CSV table of C-alpha atoms in Angstrom, one decimal:
chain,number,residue,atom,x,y,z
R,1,UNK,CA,-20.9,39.3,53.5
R,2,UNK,CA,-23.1,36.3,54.8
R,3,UNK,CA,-20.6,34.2,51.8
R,4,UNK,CA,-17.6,35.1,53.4
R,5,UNK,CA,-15.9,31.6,54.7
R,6,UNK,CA,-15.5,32.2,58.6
R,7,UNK,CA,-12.7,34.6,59.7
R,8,UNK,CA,-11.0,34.5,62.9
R,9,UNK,CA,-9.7,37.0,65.4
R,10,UNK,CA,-7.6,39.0,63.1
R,11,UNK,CA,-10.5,40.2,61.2
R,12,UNK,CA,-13.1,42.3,61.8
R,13,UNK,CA,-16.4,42.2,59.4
R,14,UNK,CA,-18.0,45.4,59.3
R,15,UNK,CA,-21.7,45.4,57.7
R,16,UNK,CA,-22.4,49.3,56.5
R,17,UNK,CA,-26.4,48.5,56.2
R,18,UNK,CA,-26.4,50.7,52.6
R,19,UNK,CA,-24.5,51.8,49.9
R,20,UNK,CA,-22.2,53.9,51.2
R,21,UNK,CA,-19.5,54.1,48.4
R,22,UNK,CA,-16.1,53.4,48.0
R,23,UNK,CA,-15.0,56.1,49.9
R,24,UNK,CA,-17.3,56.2,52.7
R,25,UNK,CA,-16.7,52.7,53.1
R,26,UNK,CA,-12.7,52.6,53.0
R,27,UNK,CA,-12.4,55.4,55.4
R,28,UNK,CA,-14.5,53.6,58.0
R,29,UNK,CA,-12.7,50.3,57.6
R,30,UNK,CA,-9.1,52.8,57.8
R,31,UNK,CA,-10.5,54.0,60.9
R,32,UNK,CA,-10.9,50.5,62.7
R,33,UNK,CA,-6.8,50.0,61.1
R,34,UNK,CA,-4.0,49.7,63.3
R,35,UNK,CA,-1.1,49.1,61.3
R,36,UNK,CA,1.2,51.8,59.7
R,37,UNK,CA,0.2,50.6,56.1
R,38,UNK,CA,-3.4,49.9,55.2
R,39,UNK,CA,-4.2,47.9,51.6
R,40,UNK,CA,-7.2,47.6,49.8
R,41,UNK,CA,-8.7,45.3,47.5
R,42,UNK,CA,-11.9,45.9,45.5
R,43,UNK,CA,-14.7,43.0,45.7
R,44,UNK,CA,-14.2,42.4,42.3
R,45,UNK,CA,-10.1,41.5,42.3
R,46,UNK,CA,-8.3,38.7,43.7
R,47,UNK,CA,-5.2,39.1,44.8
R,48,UNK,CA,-2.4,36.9,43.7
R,49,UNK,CA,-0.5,34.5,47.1
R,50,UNK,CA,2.0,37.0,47.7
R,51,UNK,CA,0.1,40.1,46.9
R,52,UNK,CA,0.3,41.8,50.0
R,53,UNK,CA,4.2,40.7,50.6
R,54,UNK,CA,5.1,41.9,47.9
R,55,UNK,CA,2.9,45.0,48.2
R,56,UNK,CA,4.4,46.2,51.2
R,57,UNK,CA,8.3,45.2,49.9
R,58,UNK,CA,8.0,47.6,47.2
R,59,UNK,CA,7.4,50.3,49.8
R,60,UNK,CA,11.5,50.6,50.2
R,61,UNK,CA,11.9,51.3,46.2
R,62,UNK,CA,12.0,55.3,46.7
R,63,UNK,CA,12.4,58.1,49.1
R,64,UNK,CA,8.9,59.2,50.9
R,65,UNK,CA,6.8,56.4,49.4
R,66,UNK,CA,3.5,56.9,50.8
R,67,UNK,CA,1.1,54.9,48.1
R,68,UNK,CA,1.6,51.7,46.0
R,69,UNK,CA,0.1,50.2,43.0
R,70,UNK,CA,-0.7,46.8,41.8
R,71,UNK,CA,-0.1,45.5,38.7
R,72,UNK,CA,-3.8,44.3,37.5
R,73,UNK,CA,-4.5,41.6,35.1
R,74,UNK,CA,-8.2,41.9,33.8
R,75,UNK,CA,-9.5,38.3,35.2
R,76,UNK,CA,-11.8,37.8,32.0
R,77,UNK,CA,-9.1,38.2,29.3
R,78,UNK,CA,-5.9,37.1,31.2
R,79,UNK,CA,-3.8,38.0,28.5
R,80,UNK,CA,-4.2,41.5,28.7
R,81,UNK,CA,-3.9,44.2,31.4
R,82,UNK,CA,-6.8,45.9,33.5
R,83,UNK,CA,-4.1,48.3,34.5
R,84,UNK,CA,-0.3,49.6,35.9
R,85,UNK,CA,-1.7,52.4,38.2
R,86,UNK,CA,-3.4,56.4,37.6
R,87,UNK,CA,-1.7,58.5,35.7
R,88,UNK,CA,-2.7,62.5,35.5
R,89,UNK,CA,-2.0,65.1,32.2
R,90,UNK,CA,-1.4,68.2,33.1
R,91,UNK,CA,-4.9,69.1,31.9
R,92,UNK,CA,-6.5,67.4,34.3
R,93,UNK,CA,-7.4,63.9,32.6
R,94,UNK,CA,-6.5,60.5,34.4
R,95,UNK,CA,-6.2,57.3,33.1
R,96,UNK,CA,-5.9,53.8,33.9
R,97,UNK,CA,-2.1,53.0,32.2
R,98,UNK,CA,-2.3,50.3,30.3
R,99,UNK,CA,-5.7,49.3,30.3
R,100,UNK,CA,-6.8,46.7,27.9
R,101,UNK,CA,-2.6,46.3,26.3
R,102,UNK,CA,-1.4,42.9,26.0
R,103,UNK,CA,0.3,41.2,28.8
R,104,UNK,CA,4.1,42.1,28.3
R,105,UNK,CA,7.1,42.2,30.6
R,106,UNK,CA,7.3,45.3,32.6
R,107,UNK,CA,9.6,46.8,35.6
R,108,UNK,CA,8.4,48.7,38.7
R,109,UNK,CA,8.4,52.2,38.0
R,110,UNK,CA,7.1,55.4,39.7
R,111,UNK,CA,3.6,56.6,38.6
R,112,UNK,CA,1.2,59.2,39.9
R,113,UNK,CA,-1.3,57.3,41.8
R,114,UNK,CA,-2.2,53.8,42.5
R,115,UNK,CA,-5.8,52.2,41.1
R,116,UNK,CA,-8.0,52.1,44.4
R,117,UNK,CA,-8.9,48.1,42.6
R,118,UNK,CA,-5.8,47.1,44.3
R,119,UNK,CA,-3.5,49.6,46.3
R,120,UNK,CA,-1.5,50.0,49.5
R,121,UNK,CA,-1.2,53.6,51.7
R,122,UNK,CA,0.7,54.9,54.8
R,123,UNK,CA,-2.3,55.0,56.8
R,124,UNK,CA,-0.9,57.7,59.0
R,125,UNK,CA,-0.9,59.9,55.6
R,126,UNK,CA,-3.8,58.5,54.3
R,127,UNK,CA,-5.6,59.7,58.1
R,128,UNK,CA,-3.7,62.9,58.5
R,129,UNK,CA,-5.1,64.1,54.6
R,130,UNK,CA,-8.5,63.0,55.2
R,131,UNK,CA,-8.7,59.5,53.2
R,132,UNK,CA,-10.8,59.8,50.5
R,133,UNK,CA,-13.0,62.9,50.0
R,134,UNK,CA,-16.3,61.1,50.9
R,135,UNK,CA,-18.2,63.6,48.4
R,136,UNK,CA,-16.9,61.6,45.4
R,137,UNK,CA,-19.0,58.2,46.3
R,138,UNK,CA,-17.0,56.6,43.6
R,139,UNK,CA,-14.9,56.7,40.4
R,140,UNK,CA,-11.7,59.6,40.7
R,141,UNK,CA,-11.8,59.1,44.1
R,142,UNK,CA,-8.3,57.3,43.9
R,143,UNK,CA,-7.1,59.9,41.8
R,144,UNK,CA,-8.3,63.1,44.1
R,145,UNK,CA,-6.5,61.0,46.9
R,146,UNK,CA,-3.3,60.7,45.2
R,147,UNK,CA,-3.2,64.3,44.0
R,148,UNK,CA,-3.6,65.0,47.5
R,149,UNK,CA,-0.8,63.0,48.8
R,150,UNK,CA,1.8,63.6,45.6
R,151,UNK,CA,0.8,67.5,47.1
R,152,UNK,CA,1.9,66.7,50.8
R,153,UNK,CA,5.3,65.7,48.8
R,154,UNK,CA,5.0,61.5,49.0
R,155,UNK,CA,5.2,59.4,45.6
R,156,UNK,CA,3.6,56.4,44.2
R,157,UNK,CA,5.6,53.2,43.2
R,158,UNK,CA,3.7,51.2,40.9
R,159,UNK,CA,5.0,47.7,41.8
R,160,UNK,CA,5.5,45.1,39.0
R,161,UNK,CA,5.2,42.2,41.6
R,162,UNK,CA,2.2,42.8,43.4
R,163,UNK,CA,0.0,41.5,41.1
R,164,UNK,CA,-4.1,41.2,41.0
R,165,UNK,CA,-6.7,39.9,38.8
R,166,UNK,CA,-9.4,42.7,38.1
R,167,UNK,CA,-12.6,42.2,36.6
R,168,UNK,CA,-12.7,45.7,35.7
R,169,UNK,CA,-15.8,47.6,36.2
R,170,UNK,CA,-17.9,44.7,37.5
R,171,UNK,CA,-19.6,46.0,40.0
R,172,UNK,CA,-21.0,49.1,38.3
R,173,UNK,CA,-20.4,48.8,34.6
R,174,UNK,CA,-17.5,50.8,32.8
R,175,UNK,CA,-20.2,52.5,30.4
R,176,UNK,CA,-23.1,52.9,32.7
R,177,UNK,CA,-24.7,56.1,33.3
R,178,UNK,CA,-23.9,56.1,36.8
R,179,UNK,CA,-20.1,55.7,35.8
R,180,UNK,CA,-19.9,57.9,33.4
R,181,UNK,CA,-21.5,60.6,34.8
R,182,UNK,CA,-19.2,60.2,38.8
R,183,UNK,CA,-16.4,59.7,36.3
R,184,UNK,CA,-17.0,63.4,34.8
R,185,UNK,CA,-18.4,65.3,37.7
R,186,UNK,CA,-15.3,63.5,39.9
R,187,UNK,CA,-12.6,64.7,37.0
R,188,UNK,CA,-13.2,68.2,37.5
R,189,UNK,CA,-13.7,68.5,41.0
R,190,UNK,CA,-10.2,66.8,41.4
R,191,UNK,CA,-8.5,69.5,38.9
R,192,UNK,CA,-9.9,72.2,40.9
R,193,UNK,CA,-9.8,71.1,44.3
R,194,UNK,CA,-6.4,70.3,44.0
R,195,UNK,CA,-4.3,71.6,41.1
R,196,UNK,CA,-2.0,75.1,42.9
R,197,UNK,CA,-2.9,78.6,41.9
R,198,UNK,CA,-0.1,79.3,40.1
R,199,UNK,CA,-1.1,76.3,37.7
R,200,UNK,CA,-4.4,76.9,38.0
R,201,UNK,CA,-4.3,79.8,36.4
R,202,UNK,CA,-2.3,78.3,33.7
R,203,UNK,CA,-4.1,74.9,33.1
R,204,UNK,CA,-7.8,75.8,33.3
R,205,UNK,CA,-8.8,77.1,30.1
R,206,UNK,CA,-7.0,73.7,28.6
R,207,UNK,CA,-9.2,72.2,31.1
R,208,UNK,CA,-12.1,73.6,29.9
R,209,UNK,CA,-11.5,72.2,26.3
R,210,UNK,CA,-10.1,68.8,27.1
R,211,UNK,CA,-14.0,68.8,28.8
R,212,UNK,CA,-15.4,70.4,25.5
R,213,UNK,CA,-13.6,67.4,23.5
R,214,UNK,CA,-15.4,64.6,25.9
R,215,UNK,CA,-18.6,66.6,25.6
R,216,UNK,CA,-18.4,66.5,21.7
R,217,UNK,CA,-17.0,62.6,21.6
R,218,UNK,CA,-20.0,61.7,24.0
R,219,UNK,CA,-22.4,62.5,20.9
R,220,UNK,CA,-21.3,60.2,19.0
R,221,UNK,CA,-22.0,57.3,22.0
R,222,UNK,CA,-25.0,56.0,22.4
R,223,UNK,CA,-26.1,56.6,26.8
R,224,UNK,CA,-23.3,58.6,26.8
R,225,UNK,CA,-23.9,62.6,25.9
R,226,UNK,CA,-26.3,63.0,28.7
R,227,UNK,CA,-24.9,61.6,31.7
R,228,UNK,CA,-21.6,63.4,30.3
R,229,UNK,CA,-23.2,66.9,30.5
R,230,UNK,CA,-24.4,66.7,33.6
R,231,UNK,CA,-21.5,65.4,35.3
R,232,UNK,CA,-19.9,68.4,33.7
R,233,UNK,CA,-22.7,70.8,34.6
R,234,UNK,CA,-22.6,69.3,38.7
R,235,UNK,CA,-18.5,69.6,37.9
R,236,UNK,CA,-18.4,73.1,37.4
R,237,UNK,CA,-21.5,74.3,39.3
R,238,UNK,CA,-21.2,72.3,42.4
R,239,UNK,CA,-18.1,71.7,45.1
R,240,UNK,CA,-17.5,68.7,47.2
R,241,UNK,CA,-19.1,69.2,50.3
R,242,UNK,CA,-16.4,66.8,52.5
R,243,UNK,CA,-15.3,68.7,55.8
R,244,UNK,CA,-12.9,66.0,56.1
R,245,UNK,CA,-10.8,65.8,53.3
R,246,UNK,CA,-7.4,68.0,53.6
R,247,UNK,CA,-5.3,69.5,50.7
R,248,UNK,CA,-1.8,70.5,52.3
R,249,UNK,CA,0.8,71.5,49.9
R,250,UNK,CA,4.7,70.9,50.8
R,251,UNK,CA,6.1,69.6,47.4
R,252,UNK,CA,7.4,72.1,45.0
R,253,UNK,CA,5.5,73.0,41.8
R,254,UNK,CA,8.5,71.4,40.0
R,255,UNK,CA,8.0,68.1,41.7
R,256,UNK,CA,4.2,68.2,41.1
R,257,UNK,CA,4.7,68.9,37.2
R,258,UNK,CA,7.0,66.3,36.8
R,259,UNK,CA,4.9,63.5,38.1
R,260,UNK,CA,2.0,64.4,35.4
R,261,UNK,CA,1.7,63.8,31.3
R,262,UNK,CA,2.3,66.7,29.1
R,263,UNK,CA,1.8,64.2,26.0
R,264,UNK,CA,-2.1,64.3,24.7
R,265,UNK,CA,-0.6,61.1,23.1
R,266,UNK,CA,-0.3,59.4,26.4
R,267,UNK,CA,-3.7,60.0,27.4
R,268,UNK,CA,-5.2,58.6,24.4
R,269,UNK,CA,-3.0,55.5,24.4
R,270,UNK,CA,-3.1,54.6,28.0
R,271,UNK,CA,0.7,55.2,28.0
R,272,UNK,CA,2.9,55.4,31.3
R,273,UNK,CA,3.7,59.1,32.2
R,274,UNK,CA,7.2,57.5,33.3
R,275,UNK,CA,8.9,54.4,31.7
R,276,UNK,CA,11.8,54.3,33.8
R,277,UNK,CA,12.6,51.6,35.6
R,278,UNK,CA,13.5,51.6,39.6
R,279,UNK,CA,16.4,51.4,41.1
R,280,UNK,CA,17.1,50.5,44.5
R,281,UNK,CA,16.2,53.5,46.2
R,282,UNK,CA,16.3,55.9,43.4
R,283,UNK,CA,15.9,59.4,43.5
């Protein structure tokens, strides 16, 4: 903080004293907000000049837009993407599309969450859900949100335009234990905080082995099988214990299965959920 060049009267430094988290820390500075859209930008990205006009132009590309995405360049190989927004499989698995893919051309699309690194929200949904379920700390939290939102029956445009650099994982290392195990214990508290009865009935046993797979793969990684497993344990055994965090569900189950990955393939290639292109306010 004591680096930042000095500010003037439009900005407000808040110092949290600790480690708070991501969550904790975005929902206080969301609270201090006073515009209808609020955008946030992890210490470790820089935002292009026109990130945050082009941000908040791409809110008009669909009906009940409540969340967009940046398109994030990873700052220490520049030829290659850090990511074009969350996605979710029905199994309850997110990834990072296009992580690590070289650079290519590429249209704004609709996908099912933004990457907290770089993204935009309708604060007054963002408030009236909650923010981010403080519980998490960090890592999924941006994907709980968005499940949470897609569920009050807004969508996600993942803008082609609004463009960051990323150098991903900085701050906490992609592989660390403390990543890997928030990552795990986050993963499954989103699935069943969030996914609807109806589907929960349906999806958790394919849950339950998509969790056995990453428990199996994490043997063959060195750090990795132990902070797994108990991520998984504190998963299952444990619930979030955020009072402020809201689930409220007004979009059809239809809707809701649409915006997710059926195709294991996807998941394993950091493939978009959706390819299509938007039009002008597209359905």
């Amino acid at each position: 903080m004591a680096a930042l060049p000095g500010l003037d009267a439009r900005f407000i430094k808040m110092e949290m004293g600790e480690n708070l988290g991501f969550a904790v820390a975005n929902n206080r500075a969301a609270d201090r907000a006073s515009a209808d859209w609020i955008a946030l930008l992890n210490p470790d990205a820089f935002a292009r000049p026109d990130w945050l006009e082009q941000g908040l132009a791409a809110r008009s590309r669909l009906p009940n837009v409540a969340m967009v995405g940046s398109t994030q360049i990873l700052a220490l190989e520049p030829h290659k993407f850090d990511g074009l927004g969350d996605e979710y499989h029905a199994f309850g698995v997110a990834w990072r599309a296009g992580f690590g893919e070289p650079i290519r051309d590429i249209q704004t699309r609709e996908a099912f969450g933004p990457c907290g690194a770089g993204a935009f929200y309708d604060r007054h949904v963002y408030q009236a859900l909650g923010g981010f379920d403080e519980s998490f700390f960090c890592y999924h939290e941006d994907v709980d949100l968005a499940f949470r939102i897609r569920l009050a029956g807004y969508r996600c445009v993942q803008s082609a335009e609004t463009v960051i650099d990323h150098v991903s994982s900085a701050i906490s290392g992609r592989a660390s234990e403390f990543a890997v195990y928030h990552g795990t214990r986050n993963r499954i508290w989103t699935f069943f905080n969030n996914m609807p009865g109806p589907l929960l009935i349906l999806l958790t046993i394919p849950h339950l082995l998509s969790n056995l797979a990453f428990l199996t793969v994490s043997l063959f990684r060195k750090g990795r099988f132990s902070p797994t497993f108990r991520g998984m344990r504190d998963g299952f055994f444990t619930r979030p214990n955020s009072r402020s965090a809201k689930v409220v569900r007004k979009a059809s189950l239809l809707s809701l299965l649409k915006s997710m990955g059926w195709n294991p393939l996807k998941v394993v290639k950091r493939r978009c959920v959706n390819e299509r292109p938007l039009s002008d306010h597209s359905e």
